Amino acid sequence: CHQCGYTASCDNCSVTYTYHRKVNKLVCHHCNTMIDAPSKCPECGNPEIRYGGYGTERVEAVTRAVFPKAMVARMDSDTMTNTESYRKVLDAFRAGHIDILIGTHRILSKDVEFKDLGLLIVDEEQRFGVAQKEKLKQMAPNVDVLTLTATPIPRTLNMAMGGIRDISLLEEPPVNRQAVQTYVLENDDLIIYDAIRRELRRGGQVYYLHNRVEDIERVAVNLKANLPDASIAVAHGKMSEEELSDIWRRVMEQEIDVLVCTTIIETGVD
């Protein structure tokens, strides 16, 4: 709430809720609790409330819940829009007043200075370039590095298998995680449309992977003709950064039901 600062948190684990626009629900991604989204602030009654909680914002919420006494800050495309608050984060981090900084590749910029960096955690390591990780280590030579990935890059895997790096395996799935069901079938439009309708009925969203830019628009048009009630968009590498940024924002805010896209979804997504 912009008026009183109230933040909706899970009663079970105190993690900030994430808003799912399609079903108008608040969801805790820590314990999977789901509640109806309020139309006004429960504390002060203000109807102008903001919903969020994706990407770095969600990581920040979980970190604050786990480390309640730590000073936590975030640096991403959202925080950069406010120059004054962004400058405050830079100054506080430089002075050592921030314990944990959560951010995107933006933390590699020259104006980001570390006072005493002790631990670097790289999530989804396969999406981080070697040069970027080496740059961070040059900025803080004695830093400990923890990388997280489900698909380790060959260089990291080789170092781990050779004993140069320690490796730990997380073999237990998260609580309530359902197994992924994969079907290899001949192309059948009826099956595809039925699968998409099932996902949309449960309030979900769909990635439709089509890795040919030449006719990707035609695929989207065909889908729209057979799924008139669905909001469908297209994303590929030949689009401008501004176009992709706007599309991804709409996906995150659940304004788009089906995203017809190339393998660009694997890289460069905040």
Coordinates of C-alpha atoms in Angstrom, one line a residue:
C1 CA 0.0 0.0 0.0
H2 CA 1.4 3.4 -1.0
Q3 CA -0.4 5.1 1.8
C4 CA 0.5 3.2 4.9
G5 CA 3.2 0.9 3.6
Y6 CA 1.3 -2.4 4.4
T7 CA 2.7 -5.5 2.6
A8 CA 0.6 -8.7 2.4
S9 CA 2.6 -11.6 3.8
C10 CA 1.8 -15.3 4.3
D11 CA 0.5 -16.2 7.7
N12 CA 2.4 -19.5 7.6
C13 CA 5.9 -18.4 6.7
S14 CA 5.8 -14.5 6.6
V15 CA 7.0 -14.5 2.9
T16 CA 5.5 -11.7 0.8
Y17 CA 2.7 -12.9 -1.5
T18 CA 3.0 -12.8 -5.3
Y19 CA -0.1 -11.6 -7.2
H20 CA -1.5 -13.7 -10.0
R21 CA -3.7 -11.4 -12.1
K22 CA -5.4 -14.0 -14.2
V23 CA -7.1 -15.7 -11.1
N24 CA -6.9 -12.6 -8.9
K25 CA -5.1 -14.5 -6.1
L26 CA -2.2 -13.9 -3.8
V27 CA 0.2 -16.8 -3.8
C28 CA 3.1 -17.7 -1.4
H29 CA 5.8 -19.3 -3.5
H30 CA 7.4 -20.6 -0.3
C31 CA 4.6 -22.8 1.0
N32 CA 2.1 -22.5 -1.8
T33 CA -0.6 -20.9 0.3
M34 CA -3.2 -19.0 -1.9
I35 CA -5.7 -16.4 -0.8
D36 CA -8.1 -14.0 -2.6
A37 CA -6.5 -10.6 -3.5
P38 CA -8.0 -7.8 -1.5
S39 CA -9.6 -4.8 -3.3
K40 CA -8.3 -2.4 -0.7
C41 CA -5.6 -2.2 2.0
P42 CA -6.6 -4.3 5.0
E43 CA -4.8 -1.7 7.3
C44 CA -6.0 1.7 6.2
G45 CA -8.7 1.0 3.6
N46 CA -6.8 2.7 0.7
P47 CA -8.1 1.3 -2.6
E48 CA -4.9 2.2 -4.5
I49 CA -2.7 -0.8 -3.8
R50 CA 0.1 -2.2 -5.9
Y51 CA 0.6 -5.9 -6.6
G52 CA 4.0 -7.4 -7.4
G53 CA 6.5 -10.0 -6.4
Y54 CA 8.2 -11.5 -9.5
G55 CA 11.9 -12.0 -10.2
T56 CA 14.2 -10.1 -7.9
E57 CA 11.3 -8.7 -6.1
R58 CA 10.2 -12.2 -5.0
V59 CA 13.8 -13.1 -4.0
E60 CA 14.0 -9.9 -1.9
A61 CA 10.8 -10.8 -0.1
V62 CA 12.0 -14.3 0.8
T63 CA 15.4 -13.0 1.8
R64 CA 13.8 -10.5 4.2
A65 CA 11.7 -13.2 5.7
V66 CA 14.7 -15.5 6.3
F67 CA 17.1 -12.8 7.5
P68 CA 14.7 -10.3 9.3
K69 CA 17.6 -8.4 10.9
A70 CA 19.7 -7.9 7.8
M71 CA 19.6 -4.8 5.6
V72 CA 18.4 -6.0 2.2
A73 CA 18.2 -4.0 -1.0
R74 CA 17.3 -4.7 -4.6
M75 CA 18.9 -3.4 -7.9
D76 CA 17.0 -4.1 -11.1
S77 CA 15.1 -2.4 -13.9
D78 CA 12.3 -1.4 -11.5
T79 CA 14.5 0.3 -8.9
M80 CA 16.5 2.1 -11.7
T81 CA 13.5 4.1 -12.8
N82 CA 13.7 6.2 -9.6
T83 CA 17.1 7.9 -9.8
E84 CA 17.0 9.2 -6.3
S85 CA 16.2 5.9 -4.6
Y86 CA 18.7 4.1 -6.9
R87 CA 21.4 6.6 -5.9
K88 CA 20.6 5.9 -2.2
V89 CA 21.1 2.2 -2.7
L90 CA 24.5 2.8 -4.4
D91 CA 25.7 5.1 -1.7
A92 CA 24.5 2.7 1.1
F93 CA 26.1 -0.3 -0.5
R94 CA 29.3 1.6 -1.0
A95 CA 29.4 2.6 2.6
G96 CA 28.7 -1.0 3.8
H97 CA 25.2 -0.2 5.2
I98 CA 23.6 -2.9 3.1
D99 CA 24.1 -6.5 4.1
I100 CA 22.5 -8.3 1.1
L101 CA 22.1 -6.8 -2.4
I102 CA 19.8 -8.7 -4.8
G103 CA 20.1 -7.7 -8.4
T104 CA 20.3 -8.5 -12.1
H105 CA 23.4 -7.9 -14.4
R106 CA 23.0 -4.2 -13.3
I107 CA 25.3 -4.9 -10.4
L108 CA 28.2 -5.3 -12.8
S109 CA 28.1 -1.6 -13.7
K110 CA 31.1 0.6 -13.0
D111 CA 29.2 2.8 -10.5
V112 CA 28.5 -0.2 -8.2
E113 CA 31.2 -0.4 -5.6
F114 CA 31.6 -3.0 -2.9
K115 CA 33.0 -2.2 0.5
D116 CA 33.6 -5.7 1.8
L117 CA 32.0 -8.3 -0.5
G118 CA 32.3 -11.8 1.1
L119 CA 29.8 -14.0 -0.8
L120 CA 28.6 -13.9 -4.4
I121 CA 25.5 -16.1 -5.2
V122 CA 24.9 -16.6 -9.0
D123 CA 21.4 -18.1 -9.6
E124 CA 20.8 -19.7 -13.0
E125 CA 24.6 -19.8 -13.7
Q126 CA 24.1 -20.9 -17.3
R127 CA 22.7 -17.5 -18.1
F128 CA 25.7 -15.7 -16.7
G129 CA 28.7 -15.3 -19.0
V130 CA 32.2 -16.3 -17.9
A131 CA 33.4 -12.7 -18.5
Q132 CA 30.7 -11.3 -16.3
K133 CA 31.6 -13.7 -13.4
E134 CA 35.3 -13.0 -13.8
K135 CA 34.6 -9.3 -13.7
L136 CA 32.8 -9.7 -10.3
K137 CA 35.8 -11.7 -9.0
Q138 CA 38.1 -9.0 -10.1
M139 CA 36.1 -6.4 -8.3
A140 CA 36.3 -8.6 -5.1
P141 CA 39.3 -11.0 -5.5
N142 CA 38.8 -12.9 -2.2
V143 CA 35.0 -13.4 -2.6
D144 CA 33.4 -16.9 -2.1
V145 CA 31.2 -17.9 -5.0
L146 CA 28.1 -20.1 -4.8
T147 CA 26.6 -21.0 -8.2
L148 CA 23.1 -22.5 -8.6
T149 CA 22.0 -24.3 -11.8
A150 CA 20.0 -27.2 -13.0
T151 CA 22.0 -27.4 -16.2
P152 CA 25.7 -26.6 -15.3
I153 CA 27.9 -25.2 -18.0
P154 CA 30.8 -27.5 -19.1
R155 CA 33.5 -25.3 -17.6
T156 CA 31.9 -25.3 -14.1
L157 CA 31.0 -29.0 -14.2
N158 CA 34.5 -29.9 -15.2
M159 CA 36.0 -27.9 -12.3
A160 CA 33.6 -29.6 -9.9
M161 CA 34.3 -33.1 -11.2
G162 CA 38.0 -32.4 -11.1
G163 CA 37.9 -31.3 -7.5
I164 CA 38.8 -27.7 -8.1
R165 CA 35.3 -26.7 -6.9
D166 CA 33.0 -28.3 -4.3
I167 CA 29.6 -29.5 -5.6
S168 CA 26.4 -30.2 -3.8
L169 CA 23.3 -31.9 -5.2
L170 CA 19.7 -31.0 -4.3
E171 CA 17.8 -34.2 -5.0
E172 CA 14.6 -33.5 -3.2
P173 CA 11.9 -31.5 -5.1
P174 CA 10.2 -28.5 -3.5
V175 CA 7.1 -29.2 -1.4
N176 CA 4.0 -29.8 -3.6
R177 CA 6.0 -29.8 -6.8
Q178 CA 4.2 -31.9 -9.4
A179 CA 6.1 -34.1 -11.9
V180 CA 6.4 -32.7 -15.4
Q181 CA 4.5 -34.7 -18.0
T182 CA 6.1 -34.8 -21.4
Y183 CA 4.4 -36.1 -24.5
V184 CA 6.1 -36.7 -27.9
L185 CA 3.4 -36.8 -30.5
E186 CA 2.8 -36.1 -34.2
N187 CA 1.7 -32.6 -34.8
D188 CA -2.0 -32.3 -34.1
D189 CA -3.6 -28.9 -33.8
L190 CA -6.6 -30.3 -31.9
I191 CA -4.4 -31.7 -29.2
I192 CA -2.4 -28.4 -29.0
Y193 CA -5.6 -26.3 -28.7
D194 CA -7.0 -28.6 -26.1
A195 CA -3.8 -28.5 -24.0
I196 CA -3.8 -24.7 -24.1
R197 CA -7.5 -24.4 -23.2
R198 CA -6.8 -26.7 -20.2
E199 CA -4.0 -24.5 -19.0
L200 CA -6.0 -21.3 -19.4
R201 CA -9.0 -22.8 -17.6
R202 CA -6.8 -23.3 -14.5
G203 CA -5.6 -19.7 -14.6
G204 CA -2.2 -20.5 -16.1
Q205 CA -0.2 -19.2 -19.0
V206 CA 1.4 -20.9 -22.0
Y207 CA 4.8 -20.7 -23.8
Y208 CA 4.4 -21.9 -27.4
L209 CA 7.9 -22.5 -28.7
H210 CA 8.3 -21.9 -32.4
N211 CA 12.0 -21.4 -33.4
R212 CA 11.5 -19.9 -36.9
V213 CA 11.1 -16.2 -37.0
E214 CA 10.1 -16.3 -40.7
D215 CA 6.6 -17.7 -40.0
I216 CA 6.2 -17.1 -36.2
E217 CA 3.5 -14.5 -36.9
R218 CA 1.5 -16.9 -39.0
V219 CA 1.5 -19.4 -36.1
A220 CA 0.3 -16.7 -33.7
V221 CA -2.5 -15.8 -36.2
N222 CA -3.6 -19.4 -36.4
L223 CA -3.7 -19.8 -32.6
K224 CA -5.8 -16.6 -32.3
A225 CA -8.3 -17.8 -34.9
N226 CA -8.8 -21.0 -32.8
L227 CA -8.5 -19.4 -29.4
P228 CA -10.4 -16.1 -29.7
D229 CA -10.7 -15.5 -26.0
A230 CA -7.0 -15.8 -25.3
S231 CA -4.5 -12.9 -25.3
I232 CA -1.7 -13.9 -27.6
A233 CA 1.7 -12.2 -28.3
V234 CA 4.9 -12.9 -30.1
A235 CA 8.6 -12.6 -29.0
H236 CA 11.8 -13.3 -30.9
G237 CA 15.4 -12.0 -31.1
K238 CA 14.8 -9.7 -34.0
M239 CA 12.6 -7.5 -31.9
S240 CA 13.9 -4.3 -30.2
E241 CA 14.8 -4.3 -26.6
E242 CA 11.9 -2.0 -25.8
E243 CA 9.4 -4.3 -27.5
L244 CA 10.7 -7.4 -25.7
S245 CA 10.8 -5.5 -22.4
D246 CA 7.1 -4.5 -22.8
I247 CA 6.0 -8.0 -23.8
W248 CA 7.8 -9.6 -20.9
R249 CA 6.3 -7.1 -18.5
R250 CA 2.8 -8.0 -19.8
V251 CA 3.6 -11.7 -19.4
M252 CA 4.7 -11.1 -15.8
E253 CA 1.5 -9.1 -15.1
Q254 CA -0.5 -11.9 -16.7
E255 CA -1.9 -9.7 -19.4
I256 CA -0.7 -12.3 -22.0
D257 CA -2.2 -15.8 -22.0
V258 CA -0.1 -17.4 -24.7
L259 CA 3.4 -16.2 -25.7
V260 CA 4.5 -17.6 -29.1
C261 CA 8.3 -17.3 -28.9
T262 CA 11.7 -18.6 -30.0
T263 CA 14.4 -19.9 -27.7
I264 CA 14.9 -16.3 -26.6
I265 CA 13.0 -17.3 -23.5
E266 CA 16.2 -19.1 -22.3
T267 CA 18.4 -16.0 -22.4
G268 CA 18.3 -12.4 -21.3
V269 CA 15.1 -12.6 -19.3
D270 CA 14.9 -10.8 -16.0

